[in-house]
């Protein structure tokens, strides 16, 4: 087993020259613009042709006001250029890496990552892509790949000043000089010796890089951490599983000291409300996943939306969706910050198949509605409390629908949506004009075999799940639109395969991709398909849009990664013929 001391030796021995080996000669630099600042991030939507935040803006909308490509001419969209990337090498239990990142574009310069965390700077001007440099963090593939729960993935970078800020699977935060591709500094944020990894893009707030962590399936204790990009030091770290005596610790009961291995990972990039200086972040499942009798109580703050003071990391409020979760129903998804009917809302498409709205000033429940076609684990969500109808606060172990709940009494349980969720990590998008919220849906059921856990089962870097899934059911997908004014489904576009890549919204269009290789544009109102292009490889990343030389482009990374082809492929057998790849596609009229 690799130790933290060994990791430090590896990092110390990795020279800056090695990190930037093979970098291409630099193109002439753009005129100095002072770099990315908090003011620019706050006003990101005003930079129409740029995409300088992971979710486009702090509110997480993934909405662009660009209209050169619209519903009248999108049928003429063609491939403008492509670029082959790397990062599909195998590692650990994984046969290949994948692409899940969102490209970042500033003044025609694009920054993308591959699954192993290499960063590529590409000049998009002149109607073609030119690679300027590549930063390879030299992640130990066998070591990191063996502990990565759910694939070799990296979801992108952030910009601050003259730095490109990124994470690596083995838990580092790296700051790279934007012009030269040289690593300025790096620090270890997560500890893979404990089963901690990082796959999400950083969120930059007031010069702090906010990092989440993966690894709930390994019995970690989750957290969100902030690093000062000027001092290179950690400013705060907030654990999502409270320590003894802290608020919420009373929701971890029993004799197993279950909070120590409680999970609560935070592996999807959150959002930020500057009006209240609040970071809103989703928290994943408790551990072990499917043996909730091991961990009696509601298990805060797992399966919750957390609001944190951006300056101190102090928890302001929380809202929990599935207390004492026995289904692996993460609430790790991004929370979009919207306003509807005079209320300031945080909206989240939960893995349990329901879309939620809470008041983002205090966490008060507003509404919930199912966005999948089939829900069997519960009769529904109580409109007064926001909890499942079956939730009984007097019971320490919840059974919800007992026939659909894995337990010692029900060793093989079928439930819908399946444990991959009605929506997994792929991001939603929001059209503020229509007030439509677009969700990439996994229409699914699955079967879980329960296994009772003991403290002896808890070992570092080994799965601690309380059972495992199988896939005897066909899985499909959809784009589902929610009208946030009413909290009701406004439309659904059915797809052959689950949507594993995420959404982009423009004034009259919605873009997405699917694992069969298609990239498509839908009418934002009717969800009718207006355009599609077959890429020849699976899409596992969200699209984005930008301008270069005054021309609008749509870009998307193509290369199926994640856990689908390892654990869920039997539910989509046609995808067995989809080849791996690592390609950037850029489209234009």
Coordinates of C-alpha atoms in Angstrom, one line a residue:
X1 CA 0.0 0.0 0.0
X2 CA 1.3 3.4 -0.9
X3 CA 1.7 5.7 2.1
X4 CA 1.2 9.5 2.4
X5 CA 5.0 9.7 3.0
X6 CA 5.6 8.0 -0.3
X7 CA 3.1 10.3 -2.0
X8 CA 5.1 13.3 -0.7
X9 CA 8.3 11.8 -2.1
X10 CA 6.7 11.2 -5.5
X11 CA 5.4 14.8 -5.6
X12 CA 8.7 16.2 -4.5
X13 CA 10.5 14.3 -7.2
X14 CA 8.2 15.4 -9.9
X15 CA 10.0 18.4 -11.4
X16 CA 8.3 21.2 -13.2
X17 CA 10.1 20.3 -16.3
X18 CA 8.5 16.8 -16.2
X19 CA 5.1 18.3 -15.5
X20 CA 5.3 20.3 -18.7
X21 CA 7.3 17.9 -20.8
X22 CA 6.2 17.9 -24.4
X23 CA 4.6 21.3 -24.3
X24 CA 4.1 22.9 -27.6
X25 CA 5.6 26.3 -28.4
X26 CA 3.5 29.2 -27.2
X27 CA 1.5 31.3 -29.6
X28 CA 1.6 35.1 -29.2
X29 CA -0.1 36.0 -25.9
X30 CA -3.2 38.1 -25.8
X31 CA -3.1 41.6 -24.6
X32 CA -2.9 41.7 -20.8
X33 CA -6.3 41.9 -19.3
X34 CA -5.4 41.7 -15.6
X35 CA -6.4 38.1 -15.3
X36 CA -9.6 36.7 -13.8
X37 CA -10.8 38.5 -10.7
X38 CA -13.7 38.2 -8.3
X39 CA -15.4 41.0 -10.1
X40 CA -15.1 39.2 -13.5
X41 CA -16.5 36.0 -11.9
X42 CA -19.4 38.0 -10.5
X43 CA -20.1 39.4 -13.9
X44 CA -19.3 36.3 -15.9
X45 CA -22.6 36.5 -17.8
X46 CA -21.7 39.9 -19.2
X47 CA -18.8 38.3 -21.0
X48 CA -21.1 36.7 -23.6
X49 CA -18.4 35.1 -25.7
X50 CA -16.4 33.7 -22.7
X51 CA -17.1 30.8 -20.4
X52 CA -14.9 31.5 -17.4
X53 CA -16.7 29.5 -14.8
X54 CA -17.4 25.8 -14.6
X55 CA -21.2 26.3 -14.5
X56 CA -21.0 29.5 -16.6
X57 CA -21.9 31.6 -13.6
X58 CA -21.9 31.4 -9.8
X59 CA -25.6 30.5 -9.9
X60 CA -24.9 27.3 -11.9
X61 CA -27.2 28.1 -14.8
X62 CA -25.1 26.9 -17.7
X63 CA -27.0 29.4 -19.8
X64 CA -25.5 31.4 -22.6
X65 CA -27.2 34.5 -24.2
X66 CA -25.4 33.9 -27.5
X67 CA -27.9 33.6 -30.4
X68 CA -25.9 33.3 -33.6
X69 CA -26.8 29.6 -33.4
X70 CA -30.6 29.4 -32.9
X71 CA -33.6 27.2 -33.5
X72 CA -34.0 28.5 -37.1
X73 CA -30.5 27.7 -38.2
X74 CA -29.2 25.0 -35.9
X75 CA -30.0 22.4 -38.5
X76 CA -26.9 23.7 -40.4
X77 CA -24.5 23.1 -37.5
X78 CA -21.4 21.4 -38.7
X79 CA -18.0 20.2 -37.3
X80 CA -15.7 23.2 -37.3
X81 CA -12.7 21.3 -36.0
X82 CA -11.6 18.5 -33.7
X83 CA -8.7 17.7 -31.5
X84 CA -7.5 14.4 -30.1
X85 CA -6.6 14.4 -26.5
X86 CA -5.0 11.9 -24.2
X87 CA -6.0 10.5 -20.8
X88 CA -7.6 7.2 -21.8
X89 CA -4.8 5.1 -20.3
X90 CA -5.8 2.3 -17.9
X91 CA -5.2 2.4 -14.2
X92 CA -6.1 0.2 -11.3
X93 CA -9.4 -1.5 -11.8
X94 CA -10.2 0.8 -14.8
X95 CA -9.6 -0.3 -18.4
X96 CA -9.5 3.4 -19.6
X97 CA -10.0 7.0 -18.6
X98 CA -12.9 9.1 -19.8
X99 CA -13.8 12.7 -20.5
X100 CA -16.3 14.5 -18.2
X101 CA -15.0 18.0 -18.2
X102 CA -16.5 21.4 -19.2
X103 CA -14.1 23.4 -21.4
X104 CA -13.3 26.9 -20.0
X105 CA -12.8 29.7 -22.6
X106 CA -11.3 33.1 -22.1
X107 CA -10.8 35.4 -25.0
X108 CA -10.5 32.6 -27.5
X109 CA -8.2 30.5 -25.3
X110 CA -9.7 27.1 -24.2
X111 CA -8.6 25.1 -21.2
X112 CA -9.7 21.4 -20.9
X113 CA -8.7 18.4 -18.9
X114 CA -8.6 14.7 -19.6
X115 CA -9.5 11.9 -17.1
X116 CA -6.1 11.8 -15.6
X117 CA -6.1 15.5 -14.9
X118 CA -3.8 16.8 -17.7
X119 CA -4.6 20.3 -18.6
X120 CA -4.6 21.4 -22.3
X121 CA -4.5 25.0 -23.5
X122 CA -5.9 25.4 -27.0
X123 CA -6.0 28.6 -29.2
X124 CA -9.5 28.5 -30.8
X125 CA -9.0 31.5 -33.0
X126 CA -8.7 31.4 -36.7
X127 CA -11.4 28.7 -37.2
X128 CA -9.2 25.9 -35.9
X129 CA -7.7 24.6 -32.7
X130 CA -4.0 24.9 -31.9
X131 CA -2.5 23.2 -28.9
X132 CA -0.3 25.7 -27.0
X133 CA 0.7 23.6 -24.1
X134 CA -0.2 20.5 -22.0
X135 CA 0.4 20.2 -18.3
X136 CA 0.7 16.5 -17.2
X137 CA 0.5 16.1 -13.4
X138 CA 2.0 12.6 -13.7
X139 CA -0.6 10.9 -11.6
X140 CA 0.4 7.4 -10.6
X141 CA -2.2 5.5 -12.6
X142 CA -2.1 2.2 -10.9
X143 CA -2.2 3.7 -7.4
X144 CA -4.9 6.3 -8.0
X145 CA -6.9 4.2 -10.4
X146 CA -7.2 1.4 -7.9
X147 CA -8.9 3.7 -5.3
X148 CA -11.1 5.8 -7.6
X149 CA -14.6 4.6 -6.9
X150 CA -16.3 5.3 -10.1
X151 CA -13.9 5.8 -13.0
X152 CA -10.8 7.8 -14.1
X153 CA -12.4 11.3 -14.4
X154 CA -11.7 15.0 -14.2
X155 CA -14.4 17.6 -14.7
X156 CA -12.4 20.7 -15.5
X157 CA -10.4 23.7 -14.4
X158 CA -11.0 27.1 -12.9
X159 CA -9.3 30.4 -13.7
X160 CA -7.9 33.0 -11.2
X161 CA -5.5 35.8 -12.0
X162 CA -2.9 34.3 -14.3
X163 CA -3.4 30.8 -13.0
X164 CA -5.3 27.7 -14.3
X165 CA -6.4 25.9 -11.2
X166 CA -7.2 22.1 -11.3
X167 CA -7.5 18.9 -9.3
X168 CA -5.9 15.5 -9.7
X169 CA -7.4 12.1 -9.0
X170 CA -4.8 11.6 -6.3
X171 CA -6.1 14.6 -4.4
X172 CA -3.8 17.5 -5.4
X173 CA -4.7 21.1 -6.1
X174 CA -2.4 22.4 -8.9
X175 CA -2.0 26.0 -10.0
X176 CA -0.5 26.3 -13.5
X177 CA 0.7 29.5 -15.1
X178 CA -1.8 30.4 -17.8
X179 CA 0.7 31.6 -20.3
X180 CA 3.6 29.2 -20.0
X181 CA 2.0 26.0 -18.8
X182 CA 4.5 25.8 -16.0
X183 CA 3.2 24.6 -12.6
X184 CA 3.4 27.5 -10.1
X185 CA 2.6 25.4 -7.1
X186 CA 0.7 22.4 -5.9
X187 CA -0.6 21.1 -2.5
X188 CA -2.1 17.9 -1.3
X189 CA -5.8 18.5 -0.4
X190 CA -7.2 14.9 -0.2
X191 CA -5.6 11.8 1.2
X192 CA -5.9 8.8 -1.2
X193 CA -4.5 6.5 1.5
X194 CA -7.9 6.9 3.2
X195 CA -9.7 6.3 -0.1
X196 CA -10.1 10.1 -0.8
X197 CA -10.0 11.3 -4.4
X198 CA -10.9 14.5 -6.2
X199 CA -12.7 14.5 -9.6
X200 CA -14.6 17.8 -9.5
X201 CA -13.6 21.2 -10.9
X202 CA -12.6 23.9 -8.3
X203 CA -15.0 26.7 -7.4
X204 CA -13.2 30.0 -7.0
X205 CA -14.7 32.4 -4.6
X206 CA -12.8 35.6 -3.5
X207 CA -9.5 34.0 -4.2
X208 CA -10.3 30.8 -2.4
X209 CA -10.3 27.5 -4.4
X210 CA -13.1 25.4 -3.0
X211 CA -12.5 21.6 -3.3
X212 CA -14.9 18.7 -2.7
X213 CA -13.9 15.1 -2.2
X214 CA -15.0 11.6 -3.4
X215 CA -14.8 8.3 -1.7
X216 CA -18.0 7.6 0.3
X217 CA -17.8 3.9 -0.9
X218 CA -14.5 3.6 1.0
X219 CA -15.9 4.7 4.4
X220 CA -14.3 8.2 4.4
X221 CA -15.5 11.2 6.3
X222 CA -16.5 13.8 3.8
X223 CA -15.5 17.4 3.7
X224 CA -15.4 20.7 1.7
X225 CA -12.1 22.7 1.9
X226 CA -10.9 26.2 0.9
X227 CA -7.4 27.0 -0.2
X228 CA -6.1 30.6 -0.4
X229 CA -4.6 30.9 -3.9
X230 CA -2.3 33.7 -2.8
X231 CA -0.8 32.1 0.3
X232 CA -1.2 28.5 -0.9
X233 CA -2.6 27.5 2.5
X234 CA -5.8 26.0 3.7
X235 CA -8.2 28.5 5.2
X236 CA -11.0 26.3 6.3
X237 CA -12.2 22.7 6.1
X238 CA -15.8 21.7 6.9
X239 CA -16.6 18.1 7.5
X240 CA -20.0 16.9 6.2
X241 CA -20.1 14.3 8.9
X242 CA -20.2 16.1 12.2
X243 CA -17.7 15.2 15.0
X244 CA -18.8 14.2 18.5
X245 CA -20.7 17.0 20.2
X246 CA -21.2 19.0 17.0
X247 CA -24.7 19.8 15.7
X248 CA -26.0 16.7 13.8
X249 CA -23.7 14.2 15.6
X250 CA -26.8 13.0 17.5
X251 CA -28.1 11.6 14.1
X252 CA -25.4 9.0 14.1
X253 CA -26.5 6.3 16.6
X254 CA -25.7 2.7 17.5
X255 CA -22.6 0.9 18.7
X256 CA -20.5 1.0 15.5
X257 CA -19.1 4.6 15.8
X258 CA -20.6 4.9 12.3
X259 CA -19.9 8.6 11.8
X260 CA -16.1 7.9 11.5
X261 CA -16.8 6.1 8.2
X262 CA -20.0 8.0 7.4
X263 CA -19.3 8.9 3.8
X264 CA -20.9 12.2 2.8
X265 CA -18.6 12.9 -0.2
X266 CA -18.8 16.2 -2.1
X267 CA -17.5 15.4 -5.6
X268 CA -19.7 17.8 -7.7
X269 CA -18.8 21.5 -8.0
X270 CA -21.2 23.7 -6.0
X271 CA -22.5 27.2 -6.5
X272 CA -22.2 30.6 -4.8
X273 CA -24.7 33.3 -3.7
X274 CA -22.7 36.6 -3.5
X275 CA -25.6 38.5 -2.0
X276 CA -25.3 36.4 1.2
X277 CA -21.7 35.2 0.8
X278 CA -23.0 31.6 0.8
X279 CA -21.6 28.6 -0.9
X280 CA -24.3 26.0 -1.7
X281 CA -23.0 22.4 -2.1
X282 CA -24.5 19.0 -2.4
X283 CA -23.5 16.1 -0.1
X284 CA -23.4 12.4 -1.1
X285 CA -24.5 9.2 0.4
X286 CA -23.8 7.7 3.8
X287 CA -21.6 4.7 4.2
X288 CA -22.1 1.8 4.0
X289 CA -24.4 2.5 1.1
X290 CA -27.0 -0.3 1.4
X291 CA -26.8 -1.4 5.1
X292 CA -28.5 1.5 6.9
X293 CA -29.0 -0.6 10.0
X294 CA -25.2 -0.3 10.5
X295 CA -25.7 3.5 11.0
X296 CA -29.0 4.2 12.9
X297 CA -30.3 7.7 12.7
X298 CA -30.8 10.3 10.0
X299 CA -27.1 10.4 9.2
X300 CA -26.6 14.2 8.8
X301 CA -25.3 15.8 6.6
X302 CA -25.4 13.0 4.0
X303 CA -28.0 13.3 1.2
X304 CA -28.3 17.0 2.0
X305 CA -27.9 20.4 0.5
X306 CA -25.4 22.4 2.6
X307 CA -25.1 26.2 2.8
X308 CA -21.7 27.4 4.0
X309 CA -20.4 30.8 4.9
X310 CA -17.8 31.4 2.1
X311 CA -15.4 33.2 4.4
X312 CA -15.4 30.8 7.3
X313 CA -16.9 27.5 6.1
X314 CA -19.4 27.5 8.9
X315 CA -22.6 25.7 8.1
X316 CA -25.6 28.1 7.8
X317 CA -28.4 25.7 7.0
X318 CA -29.0 22.3 5.6
X319 CA -31.8 20.4 3.9
X320 CA -31.8 16.6 3.9
X321 CA -33.6 14.7 1.1
X322 CA -33.4 11.0 2.1
X323 CA -32.6 10.4 5.8
X324 CA -30.9 7.1 6.7
X325 CA -30.6 6.4 3.0
X326 CA -30.6 2.7 2.1
X327 CA -30.4 3.3 -1.7
X328 CA -27.2 5.1 -2.4
X329 CA -29.2 8.2 -3.3
X330 CA -26.5 10.9 -3.3
X331 CA -27.6 14.6 -3.1
X332 CA -24.3 15.5 -4.5
X333 CA -25.8 17.3 -7.5
X334 CA -25.2 21.0 -8.2
X335 CA -27.8 23.5 -6.7
X336 CA -28.9 26.1 -9.2
X337 CA -29.7 29.5 -7.7
X338 CA -32.9 31.0 -9.2
X339 CA -35.7 33.3 -8.4
X340 CA -39.4 32.4 -8.9
X341 CA -42.6 33.8 -7.6
X342 CA -40.7 36.3 -5.6
X343 CA -38.6 33.7 -3.7
X344 CA -34.9 33.1 -3.9
X345 CA -34.5 29.3 -4.5
X346 CA -31.9 26.6 -4.6
X347 CA -33.0 23.9 -6.9
X348 CA -31.5 20.4 -7.0
X349 CA -32.3 17.3 -9.1
X350 CA -31.8 14.5 -6.6
X351 CA -30.6 11.0 -7.3
X352 CA -33.8 9.8 -5.5
X353 CA -35.7 10.9 -8.6
X354 CA -37.3 14.1 -7.3
X355 CA -36.5 17.7 -8.1
X356 CA -36.4 19.9 -5.0
X357 CA -36.7 23.7 -4.4
X358 CA -35.7 25.2 -1.0
X359 CA -35.5 28.8 0.1
X360 CA -31.8 29.5 -0.3
X361 CA -31.9 32.1 2.5
X362 CA -32.8 29.6 5.2
X363 CA -33.1 26.1 3.7
X364 CA -36.9 26.0 4.1
X365 CA -38.6 23.4 1.8
X366 CA -40.7 24.9 -1.0
X367 CA -41.6 22.1 -3.4
X368 CA -40.6 18.7 -4.8
X369 CA -41.7 16.8 -7.9
X370 CA -40.7 13.5 -9.5
X371 CA -38.7 14.0 -12.7
X372 CA -38.4 10.3 -13.6
X373 CA -41.2 8.1 -15.0
X374 CA -41.0 5.5 -12.3
X375 CA -40.5 5.8 -8.5
X376 CA -41.0 2.7 -6.3
X377 CA -38.9 3.4 -3.2
X378 CA -41.5 5.9 -1.8
X379 CA -45.1 6.9 -2.3
X380 CA -43.9 10.4 -2.7
X381 CA -42.7 13.5 -0.9
X382 CA -44.8 15.1 1.8
X383 CA -45.6 18.7 0.6
X384 CA -45.5 20.0 4.1
X385 CA -42.2 18.6 5.3
X386 CA -40.2 17.7 2.1
X387 CA -39.5 14.3 3.5
X388 CA -40.7 11.0 2.1
X389 CA -44.2 10.1 3.2
X390 CA -42.9 7.0 4.9
X391 CA -40.3 8.8 6.9
X392 CA -40.8 8.2 10.6
X393 CA -38.7 10.5 12.8
X394 CA -39.2 8.1 15.8
X395 CA -37.4 5.3 14.1
X396 CA -33.6 5.1 13.8
X397 CA -33.7 2.8 10.8
X398 CA -35.9 3.8 7.9
X399 CA -37.5 1.2 5.6
X400 CA -39.6 3.5 3.3
X401 CA -41.2 1.0 0.9
X402 CA -40.0 -2.2 2.7
X403 CA -40.4 -4.3 -0.5
X404 CA -38.0 -2.0 -2.3
X405 CA -35.5 -1.5 0.5
X406 CA -32.3 -3.7 0.8
X407 CA -32.1 -5.0 4.3
X408 CA -31.4 -8.2 6.4
X409 CA -35.0 -9.1 5.9
X410 CA -35.0 -8.3 2.2
X411 CA -31.7 -9.5 0.8
X412 CA -32.5 -8.8 -2.9
X413 CA -34.4 -5.5 -3.5
X414 CA -35.5 -4.0 -6.7
X415 CA -36.1 -0.2 -6.6
X416 CA -36.6 2.7 -9.0
X417 CA -34.7 4.9 -9.7
X418 CA -31.7 2.6 -9.5
X419 CA -28.7 3.3 -7.4
X420 CA -27.1 5.4 -10.2
X421 CA -29.9 7.8 -9.6
X422 CA -32.6 9.5 -11.6
X423 CA -29.8 12.0 -12.3
X424 CA -26.2 11.4 -11.6
X425 CA -23.4 14.0 -11.6
X426 CA -24.1 15.5 -15.1
X427 CA -25.1 19.1 -14.7
X428 CA -28.5 20.6 -15.4
X429 CA -29.2 23.9 -17.1
X430 CA -31.6 26.8 -16.6
X431 CA -33.2 29.2 -19.0
X432 CA -34.1 32.3 -16.9
X433 CA -36.4 33.7 -19.6
X434 CA -38.6 30.7 -19.9
X435 CA -37.9 29.7 -16.3
X436 CA -37.4 26.2 -17.5
X437 CA -34.9 23.9 -15.8
X438 CA -33.5 21.1 -17.9
X439 CA -32.5 17.8 -16.3
X440 CA -30.4 15.0 -17.9
X441 CA -32.3 11.9 -16.7
X442 CA -31.5 8.3 -16.1
X443 CA -34.8 6.4 -16.4
X444 CA -33.8 3.4 -14.3
X445 CA -34.5 0.6 -11.9
X446 CA -31.9 -1.9 -10.5
X447 CA -31.5 -4.7 -8.0
X448 CA -29.3 -4.5 -4.9
X449 CA -28.1 -7.5 -2.9
X450 CA -27.8 -6.6 0.8
X451 CA -24.8 -7.6 2.9
X452 CA -24.7 -6.8 6.7
X453 CA -21.5 -4.8 7.6
X454 CA -19.4 -5.0 10.7
X455 CA -16.5 -2.8 11.9
X456 CA -14.2 -5.6 10.7
X457 CA -15.3 -4.9 7.2
X458 CA -14.0 -1.3 7.3
X459 CA -10.5 -1.3 5.8
X460 CA -8.7 1.6 4.2
X461 CA -9.0 1.8 0.4
X462 CA -11.4 -1.1 0.3
X463 CA -15.1 -0.9 -0.6
X464 CA -17.4 -0.6 2.4
X465 CA -20.8 -0.7 0.7
X466 CA -23.1 -3.2 2.4
X467 CA -23.9 -5.1 -0.7
X468 CA -23.8 -4.5 -4.4
X469 CA -26.0 -3.8 -7.5
X470 CA -26.9 -5.8 -10.5
X471 CA -28.8 -4.7 -13.7
X472 CA -31.6 -7.0 -14.8
X473 CA -33.7 -4.0 -16.1
X474 CA -33.5 -2.0 -19.3
X475 CA -32.3 1.6 -18.7
X476 CA -33.2 4.5 -20.9
X477 CA -33.1 8.3 -20.5
X478 CA -34.8 11.6 -21.1
X479 CA -34.4 15.4 -21.1
X480 CA -37.0 16.6 -18.6
X481 CA -38.0 20.2 -18.3
X482 CA -39.3 21.6 -15.0
X483 CA -41.2 24.9 -14.9
X484 CA -39.8 26.4 -11.7
X485 CA -42.7 28.8 -11.3
X486 CA -45.0 25.8 -10.7
X487 CA -42.6 23.1 -9.7
X488 CA -44.1 20.7 -12.3
X489 CA -42.8 18.8 -15.3
X490 CA -43.3 20.9 -18.4
X491 CA -42.0 18.4 -21.0
X492 CA -40.0 15.3 -21.5
X493 CA -37.9 14.2 -24.5
X494 CA -37.3 10.5 -24.4
X495 CA -33.9 9.0 -25.4
X496 CA -32.8 5.5 -26.1
X497 CA -29.9 5.7 -23.6
X498 CA -29.5 7.4 -20.2
X499 CA -28.1 10.9 -20.3
X500 CA -24.6 10.8 -18.8
X501 CA -23.2 14.1 -20.0
X502 CA -25.2 17.2 -19.0
X503 CA -27.0 20.2 -20.4
X504 CA -26.4 23.6 -22.0
X505 CA -29.2 26.2 -22.5
X506 CA -29.4 29.1 -24.9
X507 CA -32.3 31.4 -25.4
X508 CA -34.2 29.0 -27.6
X509 CA -32.1 25.8 -27.6
X510 CA -31.0 23.0 -25.3
X511 CA -27.9 21.0 -26.1
X512 CA -26.9 17.6 -24.7
X513 CA -25.1 14.4 -25.6
X514 CA -25.7 10.7 -24.9
X515 CA -23.5 7.6 -24.4
X516 CA -24.5 6.2 -27.8
X517 CA -22.4 9.0 -29.4
X518 CA -25.1 11.5 -30.3
X519 CA -24.8 15.3 -29.7
X520 CA -28.2 17.0 -30.1
X521 CA -30.0 20.3 -30.0
X522 CA -33.6 20.5 -28.8
X523 CA -36.2 23.3 -29.0
X524 CA -36.0 25.0 -25.5
X525 CA -39.8 25.2 -25.3
X526 CA -41.2 22.0 -27.0
X527 CA -38.1 19.8 -26.5
X528 CA -38.4 18.7 -30.2
X529 CA -35.1 17.5 -31.6
X530 CA -33.8 20.0 -34.2
X531 CA -30.3 18.7 -34.9
X532 CA -28.1 15.7 -34.1
X533 CA -24.5 14.7 -34.9
X534 CA -23.1 11.2 -34.4
X535 CA -19.6 11.4 -32.9
X536 CA -18.8 7.7 -33.0
X537 CA -17.9 7.4 -29.3
X538 CA -19.8 7.8 -26.1
X539 CA -20.6 11.3 -24.7
X540 CA -20.0 11.6 -21.0
X541 CA -19.4 15.4 -20.7
X542 CA -21.6 18.5 -20.9
X543 CA -21.6 20.9 -23.9
X544 CA -20.7 24.6 -23.7
X545 CA -20.6 27.5 -26.1
X546 CA -18.3 30.5 -26.7
X547 CA -17.2 32.9 -29.4
X548 CA -13.8 33.3 -31.2
X549 CA -13.2 36.1 -33.7
X550 CA -16.9 37.0 -33.3
X551 CA -18.2 33.6 -34.3
X552 CA -20.2 31.3 -32.0
X553 CA -19.1 27.7 -31.4
X554 CA -20.5 24.8 -29.4
X555 CA -17.8 22.5 -27.8
X556 CA -18.1 19.1 -26.2
X557 CA -15.6 16.5 -25.0
X558 CA -16.3 13.0 -26.3
X559 CA -15.1 9.8 -24.7
X560 CA -17.2 7.6 -22.4
X561 CA -15.7 7.1 -19.0
X562 CA -17.1 6.7 -15.5
X563 CA -18.5 3.5 -14.2
X564 CA -21.1 2.8 -16.8
X565 CA -19.3 0.2 -18.9
X566 CA -18.1 -1.6 -15.8
X567 CA -21.2 -1.8 -13.6
X568 CA -24.3 -0.8 -15.7
X569 CA -23.5 -2.0 -19.2
X570 CA -25.9 -5.0 -19.0
X571 CA -28.8 -2.5 -18.9
X572 CA -27.8 -0.9 -22.2
X573 CA -26.2 -3.8 -24.2
X574 CA -26.0 -1.8 -27.4
X575 CA -23.3 0.3 -25.7
X576 CA -20.9 -2.7 -25.5
X577 CA -19.9 -1.9 -29.1
X578 CA -19.1 1.8 -28.3
X579 CA -15.4 2.3 -28.5
X580 CA -13.4 4.4 -26.1
X581 CA -11.9 7.7 -27.2
X582 CA -10.6 11.1 -26.2
X583 CA -11.7 13.8 -28.6
X584 CA -12.7 17.5 -28.5
X585 CA -15.5 18.4 -30.9
X586 CA -16.2 22.0 -31.9
X587 CA -19.3 22.9 -34.0
X588 CA -20.2 26.0 -35.9
X589 CA -22.6 27.2 -38.6

